[in-house]
């Protein structure tokens, strides 16, 4: 794969099609020129975080294209990106597409930001990887566990760089706590307390006319095509509100609510710190009020217990948002975002009385840096070399692309799949317990990625409808669909 890609890019450079950087070339071929980046989906996360996140590195990359099923948003993305470059004295024409497949056909695109609703992640990521593009995929990794497994397997077999938007791994307080926990600072971990917040009821079921600029059927993708359009199902058509939290994020089957939304952050840190898969989950939750014309339908409050190698991972909406690792002797280490607010619609980061800051411990001495001889398990080691820590998730992605080294990203495809599976297992437990006073209990075989519960295992399968089907995406390739959706 690399040989073909390198040969093609050499030809592009000879033809003058790729901007060159002749200084600072590292071992990877792409280190010698700017990486051409495309964007799929221009909404809240693209506008407020991902696009400015990569666009700041003008010496490393250039954003050259935007695709969105809503052409109004694609054109707005083009305008914003070009204007941001112009303020830096850079003239850059950004192409727009309504259908991302047309953008993927452009051989000059090296890498793609996927800033799309959760239910589209697997289909779009798969097509990007099959087209030979490196990807930055927003969290959660995929909507079902088999979807995530297919993307992770494909990324490994293609040898392409994947960074997933679980950016807390690139923040010092999370990194430090994980390092301390993994190296025994607390001894055996007895339990972990995880808070991920709550969603609120809302939205509207009243059907509306689909805007002429919006390909609503394509937006629905692999989900039910009969779902009536209302902007609260998708996103606000008012560009002045593009930074608002979209409706789909609290509406199944497009999003599963906080268990995967913020769970993909805090349960990701939990999984990273424990380095163990869950063997079961049990618990209860409440569901949104659907009275009147209310549309949003995911869980609200929740109380879940995972068994991770004898460690009780307790996930409860009453906990402060963050992760607390508690050792067998009662000592603890804590990490959260502190004063960080990524987008305008994030929960307010104000620390209330009695709450903990970004990093804390039961004893100040527990936060002392590890000595070299104390590091037994280097949680930040990737491949055969020590990972160079970064406080910028996007820079880490661009560096990995320049090195052509998939293991250089701090949140790669395999790690993100495991963390999202952690979240998805909780969502499956919630569904099984729907209407039951005591909720449900679900076993989990992490090696085979099955629960043994027929009802639950149906929830593992990828979503599919017509042309929006992973089976069709893999058809005609050398990859067998049935093998790709299972652990290899």
Short mmCIF file of C-alpha atoms in Angstrom, two decimals:
data_model
loop_
_atom_site.label_atom_id
_atom_site.label_comp_id
_atom_site.label_asym_id
_atom_site.label_seq_id
_atom_site.Cartn_x
_atom_site.Cartn_y
_atom_site.Cartn_z
CA UNK A 1 0.00 0.00 0.00
CA UNK A 2 2.72 2.49 0.96
CA UNK A 3 4.76 1.74 -2.14
CA UNK A 4 1.83 2.44 -4.46
CA UNK A 5 0.87 5.57 -2.56
CA UNK A 6 4.44 6.85 -2.49
CA UNK A 7 4.85 6.27 -6.20
CA UNK A 8 1.62 8.10 -6.95
CA UNK A 9 2.52 11.06 -4.74
CA UNK A 10 5.96 11.29 -6.30
CA UNK A 11 4.26 11.68 -9.65
CA UNK A 12 1.92 14.34 -8.25
CA UNK A 13 4.86 16.32 -6.89
CA UNK A 14 6.72 16.05 -10.19
CA UNK A 15 3.65 17.51 -11.87
CA UNK A 16 3.60 20.38 -9.39
CA UNK A 17 0.28 19.33 -7.84
CA UNK A 18 1.39 19.11 -4.20
CA UNK A 19 2.81 21.95 -2.12
CA UNK A 20 6.30 20.97 -0.95
CA UNK A 21 8.14 21.43 2.31
CA UNK A 22 11.77 20.64 1.63
CA UNK A 23 12.96 21.29 5.17
CA UNK A 24 12.54 18.97 8.13
CA UNK A 25 11.71 15.82 6.17
CA UNK A 26 11.42 12.81 8.47
CA UNK A 27 11.34 9.13 7.58
CA UNK A 28 7.75 9.21 6.30
CA UNK A 29 7.30 10.46 2.74
CA UNK A 30 4.40 12.73 3.67
CA UNK A 31 6.67 14.58 6.08
CA UNK A 32 8.18 16.25 2.99
CA UNK A 33 5.03 18.06 1.92
CA UNK A 34 1.79 19.51 3.23
CA UNK A 35 -1.01 17.04 3.81
CA UNK A 36 -4.16 17.81 1.82
CA UNK A 37 -7.17 17.51 4.13
CA UNK A 38 -10.84 17.13 3.18
CA UNK A 39 -13.77 17.63 5.56
CA UNK A 40 -16.92 15.51 5.59
CA UNK A 41 -19.72 17.20 7.48
CA UNK A 42 -19.62 20.90 8.36
CA UNK A 43 -21.63 21.32 11.55
CA UNK A 44 -20.99 22.15 15.19
CA UNK A 45 -17.92 20.01 15.79
CA UNK A 46 -16.30 20.84 12.44
CA UNK A 47 -16.95 24.57 12.78
CA UNK A 48 -15.97 25.03 16.42
CA UNK A 49 -13.27 22.41 16.92
CA UNK A 50 -12.00 20.07 14.20
CA UNK A 51 -11.45 22.39 11.23
CA UNK A 52 -9.81 25.20 13.22
CA UNK A 53 -7.90 22.47 15.05
CA UNK A 54 -6.10 21.37 11.89
CA UNK A 55 -6.19 24.69 10.06
CA UNK A 56 -3.86 26.26 12.62
CA UNK A 57 -1.00 24.06 11.38
CA UNK A 58 -0.45 25.84 8.09
CA UNK A 59 3.09 24.45 7.68
CA UNK A 60 1.84 20.88 7.95
CA UNK A 61 -1.48 20.73 6.11
CA UNK A 62 -4.00 22.56 3.98
CA UNK A 63 -7.79 22.11 4.01
CA UNK A 64 -8.83 21.84 0.36
CA UNK A 65 -12.40 20.50 0.30
CA UNK A 66 -15.67 20.28 2.25
CA UNK A 67 -18.54 17.85 1.69
CA UNK A 68 -21.95 17.98 3.37
CA UNK A 69 -25.36 16.56 2.49
CA UNK A 70 -26.61 20.08 3.24
CA UNK A 71 -25.08 22.27 0.53
CA UNK A 72 -25.78 25.41 2.56
CA UNK A 73 -23.41 24.09 5.21
CA UNK A 74 -20.80 23.01 2.68
CA UNK A 75 -20.75 26.50 1.15
CA UNK A 76 -20.59 28.08 4.59
CA UNK A 77 -17.65 25.85 5.47
CA UNK A 78 -15.87 26.92 2.29
CA UNK A 79 -16.42 30.59 3.17
CA UNK A 80 -15.19 30.25 6.76
CA UNK A 81 -12.11 28.20 5.84
CA UNK A 82 -11.06 30.50 2.99
CA UNK A 83 -11.56 33.59 5.17
CA UNK A 84 -9.52 32.08 7.99
CA UNK A 85 -6.68 31.38 5.57
CA UNK A 86 -6.96 34.88 4.10
CA UNK A 87 -6.44 36.41 7.56
CA UNK A 88 -3.11 34.57 7.61
CA UNK A 89 -2.18 35.87 4.16
CA UNK A 90 -2.90 32.53 2.47
CA UNK A 91 -4.94 32.26 -0.72
CA UNK A 92 -6.68 28.88 -0.76
CA UNK A 93 -9.66 27.80 -2.87
CA UNK A 94 -11.79 25.18 -1.11
CA UNK A 95 -13.88 22.84 -3.22
CA UNK A 96 -17.38 21.84 -2.09
CA UNK A 97 -19.34 18.62 -2.59
CA UNK A 98 -22.77 17.43 -1.56
CA UNK A 99 -21.73 13.79 -1.87
CA UNK A 100 -18.52 12.88 -0.08
CA UNK A 101 -17.83 9.98 -2.48
CA UNK A 102 -16.97 12.56 -5.15
CA UNK A 103 -14.45 14.14 -2.81
CA UNK A 104 -12.90 10.76 -2.02
CA UNK A 105 -12.35 10.21 -5.75
CA UNK A 106 -9.91 13.14 -5.74
CA UNK A 107 -6.44 11.55 -5.53
CA UNK A 108 -4.92 14.75 -4.13
CA UNK A 109 -6.83 14.33 -0.86
CA UNK A 110 -4.57 12.57 1.66
CA UNK A 111 -6.65 12.67 4.81
CA UNK A 112 -10.20 13.39 5.91
CA UNK A 113 -11.87 14.88 8.98
CA UNK A 114 -15.12 12.99 9.63
CA UNK A 115 -17.43 15.38 11.47
CA UNK A 116 -20.70 13.53 10.94
CA UNK A 117 -23.56 12.05 13.00
CA UNK A 118 -22.76 8.80 14.82
CA UNK A 119 -25.01 6.61 12.67
CA UNK A 120 -22.93 7.50 9.59
CA UNK A 121 -19.49 6.83 11.12
CA UNK A 122 -18.95 3.24 9.97
CA UNK A 123 -20.22 3.65 6.40
CA UNK A 124 -18.25 6.84 5.74
CA UNK A 125 -15.07 5.77 7.58
CA UNK A 126 -15.04 2.50 5.65
CA UNK A 127 -15.30 4.28 2.31
CA UNK A 128 -12.54 6.70 3.29
CA UNK A 129 -10.20 3.86 4.27
CA UNK A 130 -11.02 1.87 1.15
CA UNK A 131 -10.15 5.01 -0.84
CA UNK A 132 -6.75 5.07 0.89
CA UNK A 133 -7.37 8.14 3.04
CA UNK A 134 -6.07 8.69 6.57
CA UNK A 135 -8.92 9.71 8.87
CA UNK A 136 -9.72 11.75 11.97
CA UNK A 137 -13.00 10.24 13.16
CA UNK A 138 -15.14 11.92 15.76
CA UNK A 139 -16.11 9.86 18.78
CA UNK A 140 -17.91 7.56 19.50
CA UNK A 141 -16.03 5.30 17.10
CA UNK A 142 -19.12 3.60 15.66
CA UNK A 143 -22.81 3.11 16.39
CA UNK A 144 -22.68 -0.66 16.91
CA UNK A 145 -19.88 -2.95 18.07
CA UNK A 146 -19.65 -4.87 14.80
CA UNK A 147 -19.48 -1.59 12.88
CA UNK A 148 -16.57 -0.53 15.06
CA UNK A 149 -14.82 -3.84 14.64
CA UNK A 150 -15.11 -3.60 10.84
CA UNK A 151 -13.55 -0.12 10.78
CA UNK A 152 -10.77 -1.13 13.19
CA UNK A 153 -9.96 -4.27 11.19
CA UNK A 154 -9.91 -2.35 7.92
CA UNK A 155 -7.68 0.40 9.32
CA UNK A 156 -5.18 -2.20 10.55
CA UNK A 157 -5.15 -4.10 7.26
CA UNK A 158 -4.82 -0.94 5.17
CA UNK A 159 -2.07 0.47 7.41
CA UNK A 160 -3.69 3.90 7.44
CA UNK A 161 -3.53 6.47 10.23
CA UNK A 162 -6.65 6.83 12.36
CA UNK A 163 -7.06 9.37 15.14
CA UNK A 164 -10.34 9.37 17.06
CA UNK A 165 -11.74 12.47 18.73
CA UNK A 166 -11.29 11.18 22.30
CA UNK A 167 -9.00 14.17 22.78
CA UNK A 168 -8.81 13.85 26.56
CA UNK A 169 -5.93 11.43 25.92
CA UNK A 170 -3.96 14.45 24.75
CA UNK A 171 -4.52 16.41 27.96
CA UNK A 172 -1.89 16.27 30.74
CA UNK A 173 -4.17 15.58 33.71
CA UNK A 174 -5.76 12.50 32.11
CA UNK A 175 -2.42 11.25 30.84
CA UNK A 176 -0.79 11.62 34.25
CA UNK A 177 -3.55 9.85 36.17
CA UNK A 178 -3.58 6.97 33.67
CA UNK A 179 0.20 6.60 33.98
CA UNK A 180 0.01 6.56 37.76
CA UNK A 181 -2.83 4.05 37.84
CA UNK A 182 -1.23 1.74 35.28
CA UNK A 183 1.99 1.69 37.28
CA UNK A 184 0.48 0.78 40.62
CA UNK A 185 0.41 4.10 42.46
CA UNK A 186 -2.93 3.03 44.02
CA UNK A 187 -2.20 -0.69 44.13
CA UNK A 188 -5.06 -2.86 42.90
CA UNK A 189 -7.97 -0.73 41.68
CA UNK A 190 -11.09 -1.67 43.65
CA UNK A 191 -13.52 0.56 41.82
CA UNK A 192 -13.83 3.46 39.42
CA UNK A 193 -16.50 6.15 39.68
CA UNK A 194 -17.49 7.74 36.38
CA UNK A 195 -19.85 10.67 35.82
CA UNK A 196 -20.94 11.62 32.31
CA UNK A 197 -23.91 13.99 32.78
CA UNK A 198 -27.52 13.86 31.54
CA UNK A 199 -29.49 14.79 28.44
CA UNK A 200 -32.85 16.57 28.59
CA UNK A 201 -36.10 15.91 26.73
CA UNK A 202 -36.96 18.03 23.71
CA UNK A 203 -37.17 18.18 19.95
CA UNK A 204 -40.35 18.10 17.89
CA UNK A 205 -42.07 15.27 15.99
CA UNK A 206 -44.17 17.57 13.78
CA UNK A 207 -43.23 16.86 10.13
CA UNK A 208 -41.69 19.72 8.17
CA UNK A 209 -40.76 20.25 4.54
CA UNK A 210 -37.24 19.13 3.73
CA UNK A 211 -35.05 22.10 2.68
CA UNK A 212 -34.21 22.03 -1.03
CA UNK A 213 -30.50 22.22 -0.21
CA UNK A 214 -30.55 19.13 2.04
CA UNK A 215 -30.32 15.49 0.89
CA UNK A 216 -32.33 14.12 3.80
CA UNK A 217 -32.51 10.55 2.49
CA UNK A 218 -28.72 10.36 2.32
CA UNK A 219 -28.48 11.91 5.79
CA UNK A 220 -30.69 9.13 7.16
CA UNK A 221 -28.22 6.71 5.60
CA UNK A 222 -28.55 3.16 6.96
CA UNK A 223 -31.51 4.04 9.23
CA UNK A 224 -35.28 4.02 8.63
CA UNK A 225 -36.11 6.07 5.52
CA UNK A 226 -39.70 6.72 6.67
CA UNK A 227 -38.67 8.96 9.58
CA UNK A 228 -40.35 12.33 8.92
CA UNK A 229 -38.11 15.36 8.61
CA UNK A 230 -37.99 17.96 11.35
CA UNK A 231 -34.92 20.12 11.84
CA UNK A 232 -34.72 19.00 15.47
CA UNK A 233 -34.06 15.47 14.19
CA UNK A 234 -31.00 16.70 12.28
CA UNK A 235 -29.53 20.18 12.73
CA UNK A 236 -30.55 23.82 12.84
CA UNK A 237 -30.86 25.41 9.39
CA UNK A 238 -29.92 28.80 10.84
CA UNK A 239 -26.18 29.17 10.20
CA UNK A 240 -25.94 31.65 13.05
CA UNK A 241 -26.70 28.66 15.33
CA UNK A 242 -24.24 26.24 13.70
CA UNK A 243 -22.41 25.92 17.01
CA UNK A 244 -25.50 24.60 18.79
CA UNK A 245 -25.81 21.00 19.94
CA UNK A 246 -27.63 19.10 17.15
CA UNK A 247 -30.86 17.20 17.79
CA UNK A 248 -29.64 13.82 16.56
CA UNK A 249 -27.16 13.57 19.43
CA UNK A 250 -30.00 12.72 21.83
CA UNK A 251 -32.13 10.78 19.37
CA UNK A 252 -31.81 7.05 18.69
CA UNK A 253 -30.82 5.51 16.36
CA UNK A 254 -28.61 8.42 15.26
CA UNK A 255 -27.06 8.85 18.72
CA UNK A 256 -27.41 6.84 21.93
CA UNK A 257 -27.22 9.70 24.41
CA UNK A 258 -24.66 10.41 27.09
CA UNK A 259 -23.56 6.78 27.52
CA UNK A 260 -21.75 6.96 24.17
CA UNK A 261 -21.48 10.74 23.77
CA UNK A 262 -19.56 11.64 26.94
CA UNK A 263 -18.97 7.99 27.76
CA UNK A 264 -16.64 7.95 24.76
CA UNK A 265 -14.54 10.46 26.73
CA UNK A 266 -14.69 9.36 30.36
CA UNK A 267 -15.15 5.60 29.81
CA UNK A 268 -12.29 5.88 27.32
CA UNK A 269 -10.05 7.18 30.12
CA UNK A 270 -11.37 4.41 32.37
CA UNK A 271 -10.53 1.74 29.79
CA UNK A 272 -7.12 3.31 29.17
CA UNK A 273 -6.31 3.35 32.86
CA UNK A 274 -7.52 -0.17 33.70
CA UNK A 275 -6.28 -1.78 30.48
CA UNK A 276 -9.02 -4.38 30.96
CA UNK A 277 -12.22 -5.22 29.11
CA UNK A 278 -15.54 -5.57 30.93
CA UNK A 279 -16.93 -9.09 31.45
CA UNK A 280 -20.42 -7.92 32.43
CA UNK A 281 -22.60 -4.88 33.06
CA UNK A 282 -25.77 -4.44 35.08
CA UNK A 283 -27.96 -1.52 35.98
CA UNK A 284 -30.91 0.72 35.33
CA UNK A 285 -31.76 3.97 33.61
CA UNK A 286 -34.67 6.33 33.01
CA UNK A 287 -35.88 7.41 29.58
CA UNK A 288 -36.88 10.77 28.15
CA UNK A 289 -40.38 12.15 28.37
CA UNK A 290 -42.08 11.70 24.97
CA UNK A 291 -45.34 13.45 25.81
CA UNK A 292 -46.91 15.86 23.36
CA UNK A 293 -44.72 16.32 20.29
CA UNK A 294 -41.38 15.73 22.02
CA UNK A 295 -38.97 13.83 19.78
CA UNK A 296 -35.70 13.09 21.57
CA UNK A 297 -35.78 9.62 23.08
CA UNK A 298 -32.50 8.54 24.72
CA UNK A 299 -31.82 7.77 28.37
CA UNK A 300 -31.68 10.43 31.08
CA UNK A 301 -30.51 9.25 34.54
CA UNK A 302 -28.52 6.01 34.81
CA UNK A 303 -26.81 3.70 37.28
CA UNK A 304 -24.53 1.05 35.77
CA UNK A 305 -21.94 -1.33 37.21
CA UNK A 306 -19.32 -2.95 34.97
CA UNK A 307 -17.08 -5.80 36.12
CA UNK A 308 -13.57 -5.25 34.73
CA UNK A 309 -11.35 -8.03 36.04
CA UNK A 310 -12.80 -7.69 39.53
CA UNK A 311 -12.83 -3.88 39.45
CA UNK A 312 -16.28 -2.31 39.80
CA UNK A 313 -16.72 0.50 37.29
CA UNK A 314 -19.68 2.46 38.60
CA UNK A 315 -21.25 4.90 36.12
CA UNK A 316 -23.84 7.21 37.64
CA UNK A 317 -25.28 10.59 36.69
CA UNK A 318 -24.98 11.76 40.32
CA UNK A 319 -21.18 11.68 40.14
CA UNK A 320 -19.27 14.80 39.11
CA UNK A 321 -18.34 14.56 35.44
CA UNK A 322 -14.95 12.88 35.36
CA UNK A 323 -13.15 9.70 36.43
CA UNK A 324 -12.07 8.66 39.94
CA UNK A 325 -9.82 5.59 40.30
CA UNK A 326 -10.05 4.18 43.84
CA UNK A 327 -7.44 1.77 45.19
CA UNK A 328 -7.99 -1.19 47.49
CA UNK A 329 -6.87 0.84 50.53
CA UNK A 330 -9.26 3.70 49.78
CA UNK A 331 -6.78 6.15 48.21
CA UNK A 332 -7.90 7.73 44.95
CA UNK A 333 -6.83 9.68 41.88
CA UNK A 334 -9.21 11.94 39.97
CA UNK A 335 -9.23 13.63 36.55
CA UNK A 336 -11.70 15.74 34.63
CA UNK A 337 -11.68 18.61 32.15
CA UNK A 338 -11.59 21.33 34.77
CA UNK A 339 -12.22 24.69 33.12
CA UNK A 340 -12.07 23.35 29.56
CA UNK A 341 -15.16 24.03 27.44
CA UNK A 342 -14.69 22.81 23.89
CA UNK A 343 -17.84 24.07 22.18
CA UNK A 344 -20.44 26.67 23.24
CA UNK A 345 -23.04 23.95 23.92
CA UNK A 346 -20.84 21.90 26.27
CA UNK A 347 -21.92 21.71 29.92
CA UNK A 348 -20.67 24.68 31.91
CA UNK A 349 -17.21 23.85 33.33
CA UNK A 350 -17.71 25.86 36.53
CA UNK A 351 -16.59 23.79 39.53
CA UNK A 352 -19.36 23.88 42.14
CA UNK A 353 -18.60 23.91 45.88
CA UNK A 354 -17.36 20.51 46.99
CA UNK A 355 -16.36 19.47 43.47
CA UNK A 356 -12.86 18.56 42.35
CA UNK A 357 -10.64 20.41 39.89
CA UNK A 358 -8.92 19.03 36.79
CA UNK A 359 -6.64 16.66 38.75
CA UNK A 360 -6.77 15.66 42.41
CA UNK A 361 -5.87 12.88 44.82
CA UNK A 362 -6.74 11.69 48.31
CA UNK A 363 -3.13 12.54 49.25
CA UNK A 364 -1.00 15.15 47.50
CA UNK A 365 1.95 12.73 47.51
CA UNK A 366 0.06 10.41 45.16
CA UNK A 367 0.47 12.98 42.38
CA UNK A 368 4.28 12.91 42.51
CA UNK A 369 5.81 12.12 39.12
CA UNK A 370 6.87 8.54 38.49
CA UNK A 371 10.58 7.79 38.67
CA UNK A 372 12.02 5.98 35.66
CA UNK A 373 12.41 2.78 37.67
CA UNK A 374 8.72 2.89 38.65
CA UNK A 375 7.45 2.73 35.06
CA UNK A 376 6.58 -0.90 34.42
CA UNK A 377 3.57 -0.39 32.16
CA UNK A 378 4.14 2.51 29.77
CA UNK A 379 0.59 3.41 28.80
CA UNK A 380 1.97 5.96 26.36
CA UNK A 381 4.24 3.56 24.48
CA UNK A 382 3.23 2.89 20.89
CA UNK A 383 4.84 0.14 18.89
CA UNK A 384 8.57 -0.20 19.46
CA UNK A 385 9.23 3.34 20.66
CA UNK A 386 8.07 5.61 23.43
CA UNK A 387 5.16 7.76 22.38
CA UNK A 388 6.05 11.45 22.26
CA UNK A 389 3.35 13.02 24.39
CA UNK A 390 1.39 15.86 22.89
CA UNK A 391 -1.08 18.36 24.23
CA UNK A 392 -2.65 18.78 20.79
CA UNK A 393 -4.75 15.92 19.42
CA UNK A 394 -4.75 17.33 15.87
CA UNK A 395 -0.99 17.84 15.79
CA UNK A 396 -0.56 14.23 16.92
CA UNK A 397 -2.72 13.11 13.97
CA UNK A 398 -0.77 15.20 11.46
CA UNK A 399 2.54 13.97 12.87
CA UNK A 400 1.37 10.35 12.54
CA UNK A 401 0.39 10.98 8.90
CA UNK A 402 3.76 12.60 8.18
CA UNK A 403 5.48 9.56 9.65
CA UNK A 404 3.01 7.21 7.93
CA UNK A 405 2.81 5.45 11.29
CA UNK A 406 -0.69 4.37 12.43
CA UNK A 407 0.61 3.49 15.90
CA UNK A 408 1.76 7.04 16.55
CA UNK A 409 -1.73 8.37 17.33
CA UNK A 410 -2.68 8.46 20.99
CA UNK A 411 -6.22 7.21 20.22
CA UNK A 412 -5.98 4.80 17.30
CA UNK A 413 -8.66 2.61 15.72
CA UNK A 414 -8.24 -0.43 17.96
CA UNK A 415 -8.12 1.56 21.20
CA UNK A 416 -11.12 3.67 20.20
CA UNK A 417 -13.11 0.58 19.20
CA UNK A 418 -12.51 -1.03 22.59
CA UNK A 419 -13.51 2.13 24.46
CA UNK A 420 -16.65 2.62 22.39
CA UNK A 421 -17.56 -1.06 22.83
CA UNK A 422 -17.34 -0.37 26.58
CA UNK A 423 -19.96 2.37 26.11
CA UNK A 424 -22.10 0.33 23.70
CA UNK A 425 -22.30 -2.53 26.16
CA UNK A 426 -23.87 -0.13 28.66
CA UNK A 427 -26.34 1.06 26.05
CA UNK A 428 -27.30 -2.54 25.27
CA UNK A 429 -27.86 -3.21 28.98
CA UNK A 430 -30.09 -0.14 29.19
CA UNK A 431 -32.19 -1.39 26.27
CA UNK A 432 -32.53 -4.86 27.79
CA UNK A 433 -33.72 -3.34 31.05
CA UNK A 434 -36.30 -1.06 29.45
CA UNK A 435 -39.51 -1.24 31.50
CA UNK A 436 -37.95 -3.50 34.14
CA UNK A 437 -37.74 -2.21 37.72
CA UNK A 438 -34.39 -3.85 38.42
CA UNK A 439 -32.92 -3.19 34.98
CA UNK A 440 -30.84 -5.90 33.38
CA UNK A 441 -27.55 -7.79 33.59
CA UNK A 442 -25.51 -8.59 30.50
CA UNK A 443 -22.46 -10.83 30.23
CA UNK A 444 -19.71 -10.01 27.72
CA UNK A 445 -17.03 -12.09 26.01
CA UNK A 446 -14.55 -9.42 24.93
CA UNK A 447 -12.41 -11.82 22.87
CA UNK A 448 -15.33 -13.04 20.75
CA UNK A 449 -17.32 -9.80 21.10
CA UNK A 450 -20.60 -11.54 21.88
CA UNK A 451 -22.85 -11.53 24.94
CA UNK A 452 -24.62 -14.86 24.49
CA UNK A 453 -27.94 -13.05 24.95
CA UNK A 454 -29.87 -13.35 21.68
CA UNK A 455 -31.74 -10.07 22.13
CA UNK A 456 -28.57 -8.17 23.00
CA UNK A 457 -26.48 -9.74 20.25
CA UNK A 458 -28.94 -8.43 17.66
CA UNK A 459 -27.82 -4.96 18.74
CA UNK A 460 -24.24 -5.76 17.70
CA UNK A 461 -25.08 -5.83 13.99
CA UNK A 462 -24.31 -2.94 11.63
CA UNK A 463 -27.18 -0.76 10.47
CA UNK A 464 -28.03 -1.28 6.81
CA UNK A 465 -30.50 0.13 4.26
CA UNK A 466 -30.26 -0.11 0.51
CA UNK A 467 -26.94 1.29 -0.71
CA UNK A 468 -26.05 2.34 2.84
CA UNK A 469 -24.72 -1.07 3.79
CA UNK A 470 -21.24 -2.13 4.91
CA UNK A 471 -21.74 -5.43 3.12
CA UNK A 472 -22.02 -3.52 -0.16
CA UNK A 473 -19.07 -1.31 0.74
CA UNK A 474 -16.83 -4.38 1.06
CA UNK A 475 -18.29 -6.09 -2.02
CA UNK A 476 -15.75 -6.30 -4.83
CA UNK A 477 -12.82 -5.69 -2.49
CA UNK A 478 -10.41 -8.25 -1.08
CA UNK A 479 -12.06 -7.92 2.33
CA UNK A 480 -14.68 -10.43 3.44
CA UNK A 481 -17.56 -8.69 5.22
CA UNK A 482 -18.33 -11.57 7.59
CA UNK A 483 -14.71 -11.70 8.72
CA UNK A 484 -14.38 -7.92 9.01
CA UNK A 485 -17.23 -7.52 11.52
CA UNK A 486 -15.65 -9.99 13.98
CA UNK A 487 -12.35 -10.03 15.89
CA UNK A 488 -9.50 -11.46 13.81
#
